[in-house]
Each structure stands twice: as structure tokens, then as C-alpha cells.
Coordinates of C-alpha atoms in Angstrom, one line a residue:
X232 CA 97.5 65.8 104.8
X233 CA 99.2 68.7 106.9
X234 CA 97.0 70.1 109.8
X235 CA 95.8 73.5 109.6
X236 CA 97.1 75.6 112.2
X237 CA 94.9 79.0 112.5
X238 CA 96.7 82.4 112.9
X239 CA 97.8 83.4 116.6
X240 CA 96.0 87.0 115.3
X241 CA 92.2 86.5 116.4
X242 CA 91.6 89.2 113.6
X243 CA 93.5 87.2 111.0
X244 CA 91.6 84.2 112.3
X245 CA 88.5 85.6 112.7
X246 CA 88.1 86.8 108.8
X247 CA 89.4 83.6 107.6
X248 CA 86.8 81.9 109.4
X249 CA 84.0 84.4 108.2
X250 CA 85.6 84.3 104.4
X251 CA 85.9 80.5 104.2
X252 CA 83.0 79.5 106.2
X253 CA 80.5 81.5 103.9
X254 CA 82.6 80.1 100.7
X255 CA 83.6 83.4 99.9
X256 CA 80.6 85.1 100.1
X257 CA 80.8 87.3 103.4
X258 CA 84.3 88.5 104.9
X259 CA 85.2 89.8 101.6
X260 CA 86.0 93.1 102.8
X261 CA 89.2 93.4 104.4
X262 CA 89.5 94.4 108.4
X263 CA 87.8 98.1 108.4
X264 CA 88.9 99.2 105.0
X265 CA 85.9 97.2 103.7
X266 CA 88.6 96.8 100.4
X267 CA 88.0 93.9 98.8
X268 CA 90.6 90.9 99.9
X269 CA 92.1 87.4 99.3
X270 CA 93.1 84.4 100.8
X271 CA 96.1 83.2 100.7
X272 CA 96.3 79.6 101.9
X273 CA 100.2 78.4 102.0
X274 CA 102.6 76.2 104.1
X275 CA 104.3 77.1 107.4
X276 CA 108.7 76.4 106.3
X277 CA 108.9 75.3 110.3
X278 CA 105.8 73.6 111.1
X279 CA 104.4 72.2 107.5
X280 CA 101.2 73.3 108.6
X281 CA 98.3 75.1 106.6
X282 CA 98.9 79.0 107.2
X283 CA 96.3 80.7 106.1
X284 CA 96.2 84.8 105.8
X285 CA 94.1 87.5 104.3
X286 CA 96.0 89.8 101.9
X287 CA 94.3 93.3 100.1
X288 CA 92.9 91.7 96.6
X289 CA 95.4 93.7 94.4
X290 CA 95.2 92.3 90.3
X291 CA 97.7 92.5 87.7
X292 CA 95.9 91.1 84.5
X293 CA 95.2 87.6 85.8
X294 CA 97.7 87.3 88.1
X295 CA 97.7 88.7 91.8
X296 CA 99.8 90.8 93.5
X297 CA 100.6 89.8 97.3
X298 CA 102.4 93.2 99.8
X299 CA 103.9 92.2 102.4
X300 CA 103.6 95.2 104.5
X301 CA 102.7 94.3 107.9
X302 CA 101.5 98.2 108.3
X303 CA 104.9 99.5 108.0
X304 CA 106.3 96.7 110.6
X305 CA 110.2 96.7 111.1
X306 CA 110.2 93.0 110.3
X307 CA 108.4 91.2 107.6
X308 CA 105.5 89.2 108.1
X309 CA 106.3 85.6 108.7
X310 CA 104.3 84.5 105.3
X311 CA 107.1 85.9 103.5
X312 CA 109.6 83.3 104.8
X313 CA 106.8 80.6 103.9
X314 CA 106.3 81.5 100.3
X315 CA 110.5 81.9 99.8
X316 CA 110.0 78.3 100.9
X317 CA 107.6 76.7 99.5
X318 CA 106.0 78.7 96.6
X319 CA 102.7 77.0 95.7
X320 CA 99.5 78.7 97.0
X321 CA 95.8 78.2 96.9
X322 CA 94.5 81.3 96.5
X323 CA 90.2 82.5 97.0
X324 CA 89.0 85.4 95.7
X325 CA 85.7 85.5 97.0
X326 CA 83.9 82.3 95.4
X327 CA 86.9 81.2 93.1
X328 CA 89.4 79.1 94.7
X329 CA 92.6 78.5 92.7
X330 CA 96.3 77.3 92.9
X331 CA 99.0 79.4 92.0
X332 CA 102.2 79.6 91.9
X333 CA 104.1 83.3 93.7
X334 CA 107.2 84.5 92.8
X335 CA 109.4 87.4 94.6
X336 CA 109.5 90.4 92.4
X337 CA 113.6 91.1 92.1
X338 CA 113.2 93.3 88.8
X339 CA 113.5 96.7 89.8
X340 CA 111.5 98.2 87.3
X341 CA 108.8 95.6 87.7
X342 CA 108.9 96.1 91.1
X343 CA 107.9 99.8 90.1
X344 CA 105.1 99.2 87.8
X345 CA 103.3 96.9 90.3
X346 CA 104.1 99.2 93.4
X347 CA 102.3 102.1 91.7
X348 CA 99.1 99.3 90.8
X349 CA 99.5 98.8 94.8
X350 CA 99.4 101.5 96.2
X351 CA 96.8 102.8 93.6
X352 CA 94.7 100.3 95.5
X353 CA 96.0 100.7 98.9
X354 CA 97.2 104.5 99.3
X355 CA 98.5 103.3 103.2
X356 CA 101.1 101.0 101.1
X357 CA 103.1 104.3 100.3
X358 CA 103.0 105.4 104.0
X359 CA 104.0 102.2 105.4
X360 CA 107.1 102.2 103.3
X361 CA 107.9 105.4 104.4
X362 CA 107.9 104.7 108.0
X363 CA 110.1 101.4 107.9
X364 CA 113.8 100.6 106.7
X365 CA 112.8 97.6 104.7
X366 CA 111.6 97.3 101.4
X367 CA 108.2 96.0 101.7
X368 CA 108.8 92.7 99.6
X369 CA 105.9 92.0 96.7
X370 CA 105.1 88.5 95.4
X371 CA 103.2 87.6 92.3
X372 CA 100.9 84.5 92.1
X373 CA 99.8 83.4 88.3
X374 CA 98.1 80.6 87.9
X375 CA 100.5 76.7 88.2

């Protein structure tokens, strides 16, 4: 079994520890927003280690929309490259944990529809997209 490699960012590491340490009953609001989040567990494409990242909980039916905004930073978050290399993930949504498979959204019509859902769930995404030249990647996590 690969080793768990905690995120170097304090807030990410602490969010994951509280969320998972409580079995999904505490720490379920993302940072200072208080909005519901999920924990996405995946494999690092360079390290082969287990990585975990809290992301906004954005649902589309039974699927989750993963938004790689990184606050509108010029570069993608590292987890984007991990998911592109290995689409198998585990998603914790409060007390429910399930294995899922992700796919990057490339179809423009699907992307536009999902982007609208994402911005409705978290309006700052629109501002994040405006402040960066990169097209913020979207992934859909579906039951495997």
C-alpha cells in the first residue's frame, strides 16, 4: 500500500486531518467559507504516494464536479496532473466514502453547463477565471 503523503500546505493538511479524523462529521466546511466540501484521495503521479485534497462539494446528479481553480493562480494545482495520470480516486462526502473514476471535461457544451453549476455553488469561481489566463480545468467524478 502506498504511503500517505500529507499536503505541505498547513490549511489543507489540517482540513483533511479534522475531516477524516472525525469520520466525516467535523471539518466538512471548506476553510473560512463554511461551504460543504469533499476529500479527494488520489495517487501522486511523481511520488506514487497517497494524496488528499479538500475541494468544494459540487454535485451534478450522482457525480461530483472537481474545479481546479487554485484561486485563479497562473498554474494548475498539482492534483490536476495526478488525476490526468491516474483517474481512480476515492471521494469522502461527509460520512460516505466511495471509489470513483474521474474524467477531464473537454466537450465545450458540457463544460459550459458544469461551469454554470460550479459558479452557482461558489460564485468566486467566476472571479478566479477572470484573473487567470489558463482555462480552469474541470473534472467529473463518477462511480467506477
